[in-house]
XYZ file of C-alpha atoms in Angstrom:
611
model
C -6.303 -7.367 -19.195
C -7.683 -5.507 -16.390
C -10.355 -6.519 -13.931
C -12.978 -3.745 -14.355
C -16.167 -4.191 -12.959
C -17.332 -0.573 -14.518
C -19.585 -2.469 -17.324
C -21.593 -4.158 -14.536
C -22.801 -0.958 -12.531
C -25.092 1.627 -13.756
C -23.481 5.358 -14.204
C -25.953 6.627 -11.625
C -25.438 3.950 -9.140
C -21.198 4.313 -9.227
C -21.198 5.587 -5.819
C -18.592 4.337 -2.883
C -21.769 2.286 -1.023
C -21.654 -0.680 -4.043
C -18.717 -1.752 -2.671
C -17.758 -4.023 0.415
C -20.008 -2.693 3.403
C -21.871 -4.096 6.646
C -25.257 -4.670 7.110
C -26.635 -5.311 10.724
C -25.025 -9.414 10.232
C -23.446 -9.465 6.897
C -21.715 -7.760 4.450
C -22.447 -6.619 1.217
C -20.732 -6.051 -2.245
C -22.262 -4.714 -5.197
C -25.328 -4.531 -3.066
C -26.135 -8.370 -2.370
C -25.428 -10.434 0.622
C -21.197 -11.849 0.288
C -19.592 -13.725 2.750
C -15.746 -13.717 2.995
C -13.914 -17.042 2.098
C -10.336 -15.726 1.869
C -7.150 -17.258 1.683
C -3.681 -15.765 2.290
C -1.285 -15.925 -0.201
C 2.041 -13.848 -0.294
C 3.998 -13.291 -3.551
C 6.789 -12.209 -2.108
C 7.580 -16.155 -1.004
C 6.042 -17.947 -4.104
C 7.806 -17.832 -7.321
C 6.406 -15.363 -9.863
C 5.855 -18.293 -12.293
C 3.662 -20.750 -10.282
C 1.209 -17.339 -9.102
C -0.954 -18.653 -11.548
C -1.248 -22.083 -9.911
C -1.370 -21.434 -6.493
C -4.540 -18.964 -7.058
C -6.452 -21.529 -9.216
C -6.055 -24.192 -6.991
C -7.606 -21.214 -4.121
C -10.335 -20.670 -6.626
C -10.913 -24.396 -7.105
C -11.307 -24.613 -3.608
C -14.534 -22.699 -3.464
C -12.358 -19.471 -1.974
C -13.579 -15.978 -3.512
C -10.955 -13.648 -2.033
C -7.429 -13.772 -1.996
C -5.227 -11.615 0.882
C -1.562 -10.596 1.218
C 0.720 -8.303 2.840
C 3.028 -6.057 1.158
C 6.649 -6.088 2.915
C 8.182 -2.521 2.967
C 11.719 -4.122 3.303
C 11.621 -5.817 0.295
C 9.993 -3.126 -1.645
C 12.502 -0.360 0.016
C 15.957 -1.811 0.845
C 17.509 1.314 0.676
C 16.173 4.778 1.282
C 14.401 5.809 -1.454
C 15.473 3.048 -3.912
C 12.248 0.802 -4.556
C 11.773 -2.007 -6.218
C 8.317 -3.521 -7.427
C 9.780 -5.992 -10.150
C 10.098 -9.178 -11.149
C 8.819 -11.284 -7.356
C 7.735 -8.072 -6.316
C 5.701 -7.026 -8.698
C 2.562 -6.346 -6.703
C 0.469 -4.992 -9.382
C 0.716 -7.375 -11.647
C 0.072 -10.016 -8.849
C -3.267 -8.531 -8.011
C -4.145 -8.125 -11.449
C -3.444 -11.713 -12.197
C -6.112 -12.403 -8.729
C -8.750 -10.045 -10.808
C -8.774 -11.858 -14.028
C -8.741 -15.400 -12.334
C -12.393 -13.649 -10.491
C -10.273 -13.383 -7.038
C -11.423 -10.391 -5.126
C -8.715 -8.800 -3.242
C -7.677 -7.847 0.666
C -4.469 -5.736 0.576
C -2.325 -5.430 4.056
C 0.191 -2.927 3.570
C 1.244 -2.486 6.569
C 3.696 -0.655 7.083
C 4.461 -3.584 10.077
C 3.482 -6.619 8.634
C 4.732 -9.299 11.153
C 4.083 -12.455 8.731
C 7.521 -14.453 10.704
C 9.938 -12.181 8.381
C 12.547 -10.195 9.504
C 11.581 -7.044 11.485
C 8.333 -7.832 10.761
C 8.675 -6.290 7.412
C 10.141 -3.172 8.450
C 13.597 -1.927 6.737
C 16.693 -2.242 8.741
C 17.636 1.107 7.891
C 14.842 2.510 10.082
C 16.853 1.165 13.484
C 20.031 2.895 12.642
C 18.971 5.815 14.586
C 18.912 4.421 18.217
C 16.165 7.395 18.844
C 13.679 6.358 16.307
C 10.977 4.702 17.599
C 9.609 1.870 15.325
C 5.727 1.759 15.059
C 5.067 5.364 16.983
C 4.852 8.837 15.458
C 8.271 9.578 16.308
C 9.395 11.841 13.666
C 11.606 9.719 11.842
C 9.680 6.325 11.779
C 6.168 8.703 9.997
C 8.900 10.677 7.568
C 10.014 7.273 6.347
C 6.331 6.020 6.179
C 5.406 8.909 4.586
C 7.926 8.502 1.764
C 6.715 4.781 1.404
C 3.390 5.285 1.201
C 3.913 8.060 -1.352
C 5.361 5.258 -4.114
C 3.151 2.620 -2.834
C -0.363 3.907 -2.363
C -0.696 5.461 -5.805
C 0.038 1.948 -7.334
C -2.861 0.424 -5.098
C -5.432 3.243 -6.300
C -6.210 1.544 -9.551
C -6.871 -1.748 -7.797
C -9.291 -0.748 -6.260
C -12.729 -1.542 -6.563
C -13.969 1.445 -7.504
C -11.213 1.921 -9.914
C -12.274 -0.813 -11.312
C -9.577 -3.089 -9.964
C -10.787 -6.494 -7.007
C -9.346 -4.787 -4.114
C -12.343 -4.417 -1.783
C -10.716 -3.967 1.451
C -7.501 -2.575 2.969
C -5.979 -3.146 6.412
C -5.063 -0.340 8.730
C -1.368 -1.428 9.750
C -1.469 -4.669 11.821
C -2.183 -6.227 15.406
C -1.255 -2.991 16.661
C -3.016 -4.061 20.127
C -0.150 -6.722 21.420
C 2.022 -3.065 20.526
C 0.099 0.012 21.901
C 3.018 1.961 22.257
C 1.322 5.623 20.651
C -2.571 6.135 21.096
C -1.873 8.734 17.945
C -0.052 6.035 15.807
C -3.133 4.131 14.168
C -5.289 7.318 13.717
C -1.721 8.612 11.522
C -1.772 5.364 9.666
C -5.508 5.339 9.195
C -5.134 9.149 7.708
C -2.011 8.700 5.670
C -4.514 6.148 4.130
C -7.345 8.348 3.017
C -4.783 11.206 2.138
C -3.733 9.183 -0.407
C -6.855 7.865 -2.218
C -7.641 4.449 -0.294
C -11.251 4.709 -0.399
C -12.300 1.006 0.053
C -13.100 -0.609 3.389
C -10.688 0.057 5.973
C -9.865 -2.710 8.466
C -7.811 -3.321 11.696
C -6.426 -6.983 12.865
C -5.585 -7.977 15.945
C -5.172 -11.048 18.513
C -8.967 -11.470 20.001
C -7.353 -10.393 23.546
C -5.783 -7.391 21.920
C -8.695 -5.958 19.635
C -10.009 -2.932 22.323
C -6.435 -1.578 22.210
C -5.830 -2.426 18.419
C -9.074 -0.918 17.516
C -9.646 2.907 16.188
C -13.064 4.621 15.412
C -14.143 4.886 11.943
C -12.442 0.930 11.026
C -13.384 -1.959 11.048
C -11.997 -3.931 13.492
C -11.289 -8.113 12.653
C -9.410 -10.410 14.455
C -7.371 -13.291 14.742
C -7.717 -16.920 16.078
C -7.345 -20.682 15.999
C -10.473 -21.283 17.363
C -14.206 -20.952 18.341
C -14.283 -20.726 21.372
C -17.358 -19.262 23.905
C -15.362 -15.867 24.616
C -13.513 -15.631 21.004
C -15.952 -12.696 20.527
C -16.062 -10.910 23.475
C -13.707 -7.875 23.161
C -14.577 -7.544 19.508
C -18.469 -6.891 20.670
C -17.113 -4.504 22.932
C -16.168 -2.426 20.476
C -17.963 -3.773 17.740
C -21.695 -4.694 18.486
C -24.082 -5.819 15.633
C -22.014 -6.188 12.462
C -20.816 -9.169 11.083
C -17.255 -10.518 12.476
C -14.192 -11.259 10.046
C -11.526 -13.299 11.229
C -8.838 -11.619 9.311
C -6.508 -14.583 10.494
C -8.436 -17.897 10.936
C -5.073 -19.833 11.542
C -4.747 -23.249 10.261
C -1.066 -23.873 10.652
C 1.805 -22.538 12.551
C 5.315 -21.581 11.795
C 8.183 -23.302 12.430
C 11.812 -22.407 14.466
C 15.169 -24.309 14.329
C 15.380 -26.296 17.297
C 11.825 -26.916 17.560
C 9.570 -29.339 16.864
C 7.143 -28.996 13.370
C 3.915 -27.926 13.740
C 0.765 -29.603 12.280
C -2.568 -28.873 13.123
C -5.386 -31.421 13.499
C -7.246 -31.881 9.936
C -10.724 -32.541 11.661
C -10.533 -29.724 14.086
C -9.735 -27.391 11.248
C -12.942 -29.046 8.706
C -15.112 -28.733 12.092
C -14.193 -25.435 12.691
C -15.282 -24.030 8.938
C -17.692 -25.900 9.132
C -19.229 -24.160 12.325
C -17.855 -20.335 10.340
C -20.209 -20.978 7.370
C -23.266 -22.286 9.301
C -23.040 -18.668 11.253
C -22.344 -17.006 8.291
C -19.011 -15.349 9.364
C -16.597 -14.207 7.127
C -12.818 -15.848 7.193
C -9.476 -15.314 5.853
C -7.504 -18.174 6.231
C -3.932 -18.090 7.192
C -2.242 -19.812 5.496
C -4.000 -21.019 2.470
C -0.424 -20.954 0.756
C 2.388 -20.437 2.541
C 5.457 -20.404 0.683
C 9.118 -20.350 1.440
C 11.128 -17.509 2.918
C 13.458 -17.495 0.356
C 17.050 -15.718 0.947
C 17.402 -14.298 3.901
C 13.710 -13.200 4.380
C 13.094 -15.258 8.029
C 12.201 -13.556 10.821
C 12.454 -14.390 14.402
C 10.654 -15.562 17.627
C 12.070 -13.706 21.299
C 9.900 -14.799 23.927
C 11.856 -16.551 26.783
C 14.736 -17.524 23.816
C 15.597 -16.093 20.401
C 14.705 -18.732 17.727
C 14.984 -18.495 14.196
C 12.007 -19.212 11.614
C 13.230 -21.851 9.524
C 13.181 -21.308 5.689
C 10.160 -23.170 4.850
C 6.968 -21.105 5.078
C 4.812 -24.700 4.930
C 2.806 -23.214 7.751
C 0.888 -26.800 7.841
C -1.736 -24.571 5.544
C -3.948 -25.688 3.149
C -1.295 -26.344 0.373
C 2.119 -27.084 1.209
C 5.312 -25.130 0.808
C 5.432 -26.307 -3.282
C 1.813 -26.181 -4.007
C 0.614 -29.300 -3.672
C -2.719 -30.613 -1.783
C -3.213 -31.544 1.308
C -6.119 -33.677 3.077
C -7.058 -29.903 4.740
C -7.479 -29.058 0.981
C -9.733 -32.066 -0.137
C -11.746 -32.292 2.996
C -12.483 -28.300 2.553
C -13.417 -28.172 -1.354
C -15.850 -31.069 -0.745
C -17.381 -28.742 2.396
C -17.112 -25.445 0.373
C -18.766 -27.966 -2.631
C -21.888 -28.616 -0.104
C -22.385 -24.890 0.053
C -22.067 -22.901 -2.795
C -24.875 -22.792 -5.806
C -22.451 -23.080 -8.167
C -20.170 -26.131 -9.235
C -16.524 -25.635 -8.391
C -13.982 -25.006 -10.714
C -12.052 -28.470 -11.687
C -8.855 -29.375 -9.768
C -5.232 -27.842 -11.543
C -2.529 -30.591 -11.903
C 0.039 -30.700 -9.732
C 3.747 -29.052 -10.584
C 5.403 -31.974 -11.332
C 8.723 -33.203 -9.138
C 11.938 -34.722 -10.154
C 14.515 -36.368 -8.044
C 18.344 -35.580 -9.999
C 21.385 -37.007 -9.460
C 23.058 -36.469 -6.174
C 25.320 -33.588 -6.409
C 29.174 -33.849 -5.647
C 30.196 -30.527 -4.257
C 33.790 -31.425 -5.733
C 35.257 -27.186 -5.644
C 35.650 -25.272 -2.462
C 36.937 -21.886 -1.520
C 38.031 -21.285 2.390
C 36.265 -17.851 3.596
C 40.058 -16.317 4.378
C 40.198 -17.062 0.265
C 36.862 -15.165 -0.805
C 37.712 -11.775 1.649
C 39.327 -10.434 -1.306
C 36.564 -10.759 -3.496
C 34.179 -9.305 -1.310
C 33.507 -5.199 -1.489
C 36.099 -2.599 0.354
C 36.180 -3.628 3.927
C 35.424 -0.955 6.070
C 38.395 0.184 9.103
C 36.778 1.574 12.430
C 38.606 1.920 15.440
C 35.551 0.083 16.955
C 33.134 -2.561 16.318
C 30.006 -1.015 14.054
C 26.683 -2.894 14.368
C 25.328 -4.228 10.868
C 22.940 -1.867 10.350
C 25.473 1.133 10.345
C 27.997 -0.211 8.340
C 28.349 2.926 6.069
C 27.988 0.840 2.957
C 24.829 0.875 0.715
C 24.932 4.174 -0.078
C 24.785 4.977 3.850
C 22.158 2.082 4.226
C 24.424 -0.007 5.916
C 23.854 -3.817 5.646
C 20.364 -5.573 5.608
C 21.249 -9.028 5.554
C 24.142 -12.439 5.925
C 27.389 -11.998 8.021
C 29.733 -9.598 9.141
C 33.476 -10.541 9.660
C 35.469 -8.536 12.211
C 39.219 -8.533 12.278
C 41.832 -7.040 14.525
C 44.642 -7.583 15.915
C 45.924 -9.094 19.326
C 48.977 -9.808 21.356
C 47.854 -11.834 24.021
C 44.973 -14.354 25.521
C 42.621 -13.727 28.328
C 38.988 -13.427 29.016
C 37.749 -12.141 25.827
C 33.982 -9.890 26.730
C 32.047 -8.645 23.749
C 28.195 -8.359 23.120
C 26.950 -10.184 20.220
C 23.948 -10.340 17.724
C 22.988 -13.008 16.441
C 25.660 -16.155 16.184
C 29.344 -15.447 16.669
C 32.257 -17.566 15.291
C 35.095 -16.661 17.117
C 38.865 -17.653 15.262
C 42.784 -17.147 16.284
C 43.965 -16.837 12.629
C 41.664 -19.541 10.759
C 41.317 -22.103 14.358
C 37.921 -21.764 15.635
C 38.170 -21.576 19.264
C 34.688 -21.002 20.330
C 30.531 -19.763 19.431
C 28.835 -17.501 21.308
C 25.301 -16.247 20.860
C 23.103 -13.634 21.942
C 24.070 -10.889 24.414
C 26.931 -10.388 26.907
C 29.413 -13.258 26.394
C 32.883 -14.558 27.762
C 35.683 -16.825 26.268
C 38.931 -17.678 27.429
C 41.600 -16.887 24.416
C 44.459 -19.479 25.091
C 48.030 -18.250 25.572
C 49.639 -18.125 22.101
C 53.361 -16.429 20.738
C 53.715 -12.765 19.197
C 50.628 -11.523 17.664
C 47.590 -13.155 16.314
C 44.192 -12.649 14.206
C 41.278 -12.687 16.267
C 38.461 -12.834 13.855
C 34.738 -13.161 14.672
C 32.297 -14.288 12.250
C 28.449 -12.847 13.212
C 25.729 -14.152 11.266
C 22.296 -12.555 11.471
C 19.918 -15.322 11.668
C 16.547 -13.019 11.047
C 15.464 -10.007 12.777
C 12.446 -10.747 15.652
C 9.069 -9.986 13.697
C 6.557 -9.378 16.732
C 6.328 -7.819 20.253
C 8.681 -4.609 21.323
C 11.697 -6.301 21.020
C 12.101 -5.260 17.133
C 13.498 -2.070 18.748
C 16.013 -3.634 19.829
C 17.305 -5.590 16.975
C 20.782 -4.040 15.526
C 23.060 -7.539 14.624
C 26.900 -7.935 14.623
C 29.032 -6.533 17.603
C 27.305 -3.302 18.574
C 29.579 -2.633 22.059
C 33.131 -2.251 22.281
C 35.119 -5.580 22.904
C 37.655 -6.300 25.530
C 40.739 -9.395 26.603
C 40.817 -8.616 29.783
C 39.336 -5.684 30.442
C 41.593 -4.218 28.140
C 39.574 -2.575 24.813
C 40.530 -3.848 21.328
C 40.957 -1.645 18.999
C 42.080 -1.331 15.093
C 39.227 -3.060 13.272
C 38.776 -4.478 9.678
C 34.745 -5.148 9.068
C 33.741 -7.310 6.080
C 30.083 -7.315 5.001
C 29.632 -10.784 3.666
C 25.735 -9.845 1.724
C 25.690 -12.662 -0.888
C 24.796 -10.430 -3.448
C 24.247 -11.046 -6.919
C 28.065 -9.137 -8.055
C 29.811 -11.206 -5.153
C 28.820 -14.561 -6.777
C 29.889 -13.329 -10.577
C 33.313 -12.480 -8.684
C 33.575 -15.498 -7.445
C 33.465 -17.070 -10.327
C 36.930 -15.998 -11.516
C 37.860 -17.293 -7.998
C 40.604 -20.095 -8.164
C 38.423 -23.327 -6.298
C 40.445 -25.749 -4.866
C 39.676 -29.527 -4.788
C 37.203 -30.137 -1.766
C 39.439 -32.055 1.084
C 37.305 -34.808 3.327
C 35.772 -33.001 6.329
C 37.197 -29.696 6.280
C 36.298 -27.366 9.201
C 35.486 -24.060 8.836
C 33.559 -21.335 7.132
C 33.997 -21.962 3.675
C 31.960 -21.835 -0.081
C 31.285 -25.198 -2.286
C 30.460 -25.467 -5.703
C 28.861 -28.274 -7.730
C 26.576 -29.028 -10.195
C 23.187 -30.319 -10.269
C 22.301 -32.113 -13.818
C 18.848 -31.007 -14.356
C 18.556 -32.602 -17.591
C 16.076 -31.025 -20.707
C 12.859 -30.357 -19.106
C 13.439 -29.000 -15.223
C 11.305 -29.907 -12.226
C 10.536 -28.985 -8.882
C 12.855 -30.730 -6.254
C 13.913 -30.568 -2.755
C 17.360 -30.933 -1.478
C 18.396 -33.097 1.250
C 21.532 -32.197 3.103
C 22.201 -34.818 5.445
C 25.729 -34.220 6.461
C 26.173 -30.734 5.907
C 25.724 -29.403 9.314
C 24.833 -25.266 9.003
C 24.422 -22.731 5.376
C 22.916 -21.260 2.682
C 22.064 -22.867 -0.530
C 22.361 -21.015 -4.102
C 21.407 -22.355 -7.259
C 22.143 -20.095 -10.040
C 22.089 -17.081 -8.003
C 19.095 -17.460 -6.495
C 19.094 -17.954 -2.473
C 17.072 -21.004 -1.247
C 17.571 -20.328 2.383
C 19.175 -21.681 5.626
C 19.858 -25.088 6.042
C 20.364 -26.614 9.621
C 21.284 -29.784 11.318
C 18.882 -29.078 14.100
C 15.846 -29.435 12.074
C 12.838 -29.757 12.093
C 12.935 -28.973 8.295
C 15.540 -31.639 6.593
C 14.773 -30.669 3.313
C 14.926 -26.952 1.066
C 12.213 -26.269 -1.635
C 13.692 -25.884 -5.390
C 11.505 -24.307 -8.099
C 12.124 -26.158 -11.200
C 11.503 -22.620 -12.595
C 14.766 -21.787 -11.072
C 16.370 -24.275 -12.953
C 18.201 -24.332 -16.598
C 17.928 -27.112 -18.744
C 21.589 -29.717 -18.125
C 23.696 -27.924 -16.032
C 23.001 -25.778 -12.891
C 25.241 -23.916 -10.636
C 25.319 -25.034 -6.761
C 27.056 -22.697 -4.452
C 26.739 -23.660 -0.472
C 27.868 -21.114 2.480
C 28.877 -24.229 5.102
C 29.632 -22.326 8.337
C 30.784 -25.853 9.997
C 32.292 -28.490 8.328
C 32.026 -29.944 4.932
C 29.889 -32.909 4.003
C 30.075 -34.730 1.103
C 26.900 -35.080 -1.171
C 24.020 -33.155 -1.891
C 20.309 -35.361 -2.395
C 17.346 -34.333 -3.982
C 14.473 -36.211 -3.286
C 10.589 -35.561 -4.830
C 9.044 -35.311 -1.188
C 9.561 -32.375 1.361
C 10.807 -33.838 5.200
C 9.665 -31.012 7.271
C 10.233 -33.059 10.582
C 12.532 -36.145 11.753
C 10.494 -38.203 9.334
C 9.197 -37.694 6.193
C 5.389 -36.239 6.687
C 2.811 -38.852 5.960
C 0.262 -35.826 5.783
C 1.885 -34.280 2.152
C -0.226 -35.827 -0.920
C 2.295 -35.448 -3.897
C 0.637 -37.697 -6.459
């Protein structure tokens, strides 16, 4: 069933101005007075089977537009080869927002940011060092071009005035904090109309960044925590008398490993709204839903450090990581309640939760085991970066770890450059980790000749500022023992595909010893029994991994924290049995918890309402 307003308009009055436009201090749609209330949502980290929820409980919250980004590098992860199905299937996601009465915001991008890798771009794009990402460099608009070509003519019939609820679509985003090619937006913005977008164009940008983000002809929003005396005053520089959007009104923050979790003050947020409706200024907030970055979806942070953005997309936002309410959400339905004409819609039920039986990870499988059932290694005379690994159909490789093998005849000061997280082994003995950038370790003396083997994991590409450019993971340089250059390598891509795991299967698992070191796989079973629920695992003494449950890929786990816990759909789950693979890079632990509460911090959060 499609969302087609068509019935509602008069033939003669089916013109482009009935849909979202600006008045002197408010906008319009359909020709009457609408302000904004939107809410961020992204499909891409929610399961395709709890959509539904997660928009009625927006619409229950007295929200009338829903907003999301599309990522390219989900949609394209190989030149040319796209996939819109199954989690990805934005059509039928917006579709599903038009029949609950959502309207719509697309942001397409092609940069996205949203704290996943590359900020949504493909890795493909940064095998050419000479490409320059987010510019009209030659290569970066060819591959746009292409994109946009299979995504923009599924967006047409969404629109409004195809009778679909998108009503407004952003212009690339926070281009100002980039600003490396004055010609880049005006491309985007015209690559846009080329195609048939023909609803109202926006830009987005920090509040600082707007005059640089902004280009003539768009709208220009921005983004912010707060209300502040000057939050306005380089959007009235270029934007006087219109109403303001605040494309991001942020009521959360992401986390990174290492760090502490983030939660934002409940009042300041309820104040804040409060203050947006009174003035009548339109809002999107981010995040109303945040999600989980499933796989290996994170991005990165590289400001003074590189951190990684844990796998929970909890965001603090308005509903947590597995859908449930928040005090954020009650305190704003009973504001949005004391505003609106019309009752709100009554509160969903929650997704129920389930705590199993701990899980005994009783079958393991050393890493030098699996190598064989992995896909043809690849033999260079020199290390090869990730990204041009001529694998993939000359794609190279997107995601996980690369293992690099060669042999040596002698310790020394080993020098290599490394991207992200480096394991370095003689034979199968760890003998040290290194980590981003230029790095020396002393190789102790050993007899005849030995395996030196270094493990690099990519731990998410950085998602914001110019360092994406820069962003090509694995060994990239050549490596030396004492000043002397290896040579004579054997590269295994370690993807954690789908075909890997089926392999492994046939694989012959050994019983699980008590605290073995190393990189190695785990399997086990988690009892789900005849009617599957939502869960979290808890993986207290496994130290640093991935999770898979029946092929699908949770996410990182790691000892560091903050986030103790990893979000399981019960849709994920078969009734009885279900298969538990873990990647432990460390050391083996024993059990595997699941618990009915999230721990997103060192405690569990007293601010999650789960019943």
């Amino acid at each position: 069933m499609r969302f087609n307003l068509s019935h509602l308009i008069p033939a003669e009055l089916k013109e482009r101005n009935m849909g979202l436009q600006t008045r002197r201090t408010h906008f319009t749609l359909e020709g009457h007075k609408f302000i904004i209330f939107g809410g961020s949502i992204h499909y891409f980290r929610v399961p395709r089977a709890y959509w539904k929820d997660r928009m009625l409980k927006l619409k229950a919250c007295g929200f009338n537009t829903l907003t999301t980004y599309v990522p390219w590098n989900l949609h394209e992860p190989e030149r040319g080869k796209f996939d819109f199905s199954g989690n990805l299937d934005l059509e039928a996601f917006i579709w599903m927002a038009a029949e609950l009465g959502l309207w719509v915001i697309l942001r397409p991008g092609p940069y996205i940011c949203a704290e996943i890798d590359l900020g949504g771009l493909p890795s493909w794009l940064i095998q050419d060092p000479n490409l320059k990402l987010r510019t009209t460099s030659k290569g970066f608009v060819d591959a746009v071009d292409h994109y946009f070509d299979y995504l923009i003519p599924k967006v047409i019939p969404l629109q409004y005035h195809s009778g679909g609820p998108i009503i407004a679509v952003q212009v690339e985003n926070e281009y100002g904090s980039y600003n490396k090619d004055k010609n880049y937006m005006p491309y985007i913005h015209k690559a846009l109309l080329q195609r048939g977008i023909v609803e109202f164009l926006v830009t987005s940008d920090n509040e600082k960044d707007v005059t640089k983000g902004h280009i003539k002809e768009v709208f220009a929003t921005i983004n912010t925590d707060t209300l502040s005396k000057k939050v306005f005053s380089q959007l009235k520089k270029v934007q006087n008398k219109k109403p303001i959007l605040i494309m991001e009104f942020w009521v959360g923050w992401f986390d990174t490993w290492g760090s502490k979790h983030f939660a934002k003050d409940v009042k300041d947020v309820e104040d804040t709204v409060l203050k947006l409706i009174k003035a009548e200024i339109s809002f999107n907030m981010y995040m109303f839903h945040g999600g989980t970055n499933f796989g290996f979806m994170n991005g990165a942070t590289h400001f003074k450090n590189y951190r990684s953005v844990v796998t929970s997309y909890d965001y603090d936002a308005v509903l947590t990581e597995a859908g449930d309410y928040t005090e954020k959400y009650f305190r704003l339905r009973k504001l949005f309640g004391s505003f609106l004409a019309t009752a709100l819609p009554p509160l969903p039920d929650l997704v129920p939760k389930a705590v199993y039986p701990a899980v005994r990870m009783s079958l393991f499988l050393p890493l030098w085991d699996v190598l064989k059932y992995l896909d043809e290694p690849v033999k260079s005379d020199t290390p090869i970066n990730m990204e041009n690994l001529p694998i993939n159909h000359g794609n190279g490789q997107s995601y996980g770890f690369v293992l690099y093998e060669t042999s040596i005849c002698s310790g020394g000061k080993l020098h290599l450059h490394v991207q992200d997280l480096a394991q370095v082994f003689l034979n199968e003995k760890v003998i040290g980790v290194l980590s981003n950038g230029f790095q020396k370790l002393n190789i102790p003396r050993f007899q005849g000749c030995q395996l030196l083997r270094i493990l690099v994991e990519n731990q998410g590409r950085v998602n914001y500022s110019w360092k994406i450019q820069e962003q090509q993971k694995g060994l990239s340089k050549d490596i030396f023992i004492n000043n002397i250059t290896l040579k004579g390598f054997t590269i295994y891509a370690l993807e954690m595909k789908t075909n890997f795991f089926k392999r492994l299967r046939s694989a012959n698992w050994r019983p699980t010893p008590m605290n073995y070191s190393g990189p190695a796989f785990y399997l086990g079973t988690l009892r789900a029994g005849p009617s599957p629920k939502d869960t979290f695992l808890r993986l207290q003494k496994w130290m640093n991994g991935f999770v898979f449950i029946n092929g699908h890929n949770l996410g990182r786990y790691c000892y560091t924290g903050p986030q103790k816990t990893l979000y399981l759909p019960g849709t994920w789950l078969h009734p009885k049995d279900n298969e538990i693979i873990l990647f432990e890079k460390i050391m083996s632990g024993s059990y595997i918890q699941s618990t009915d509460k999230p721990c997103l911090q060192n405690s569990l959060s007293t601010r999650l309402l789960n019943s």
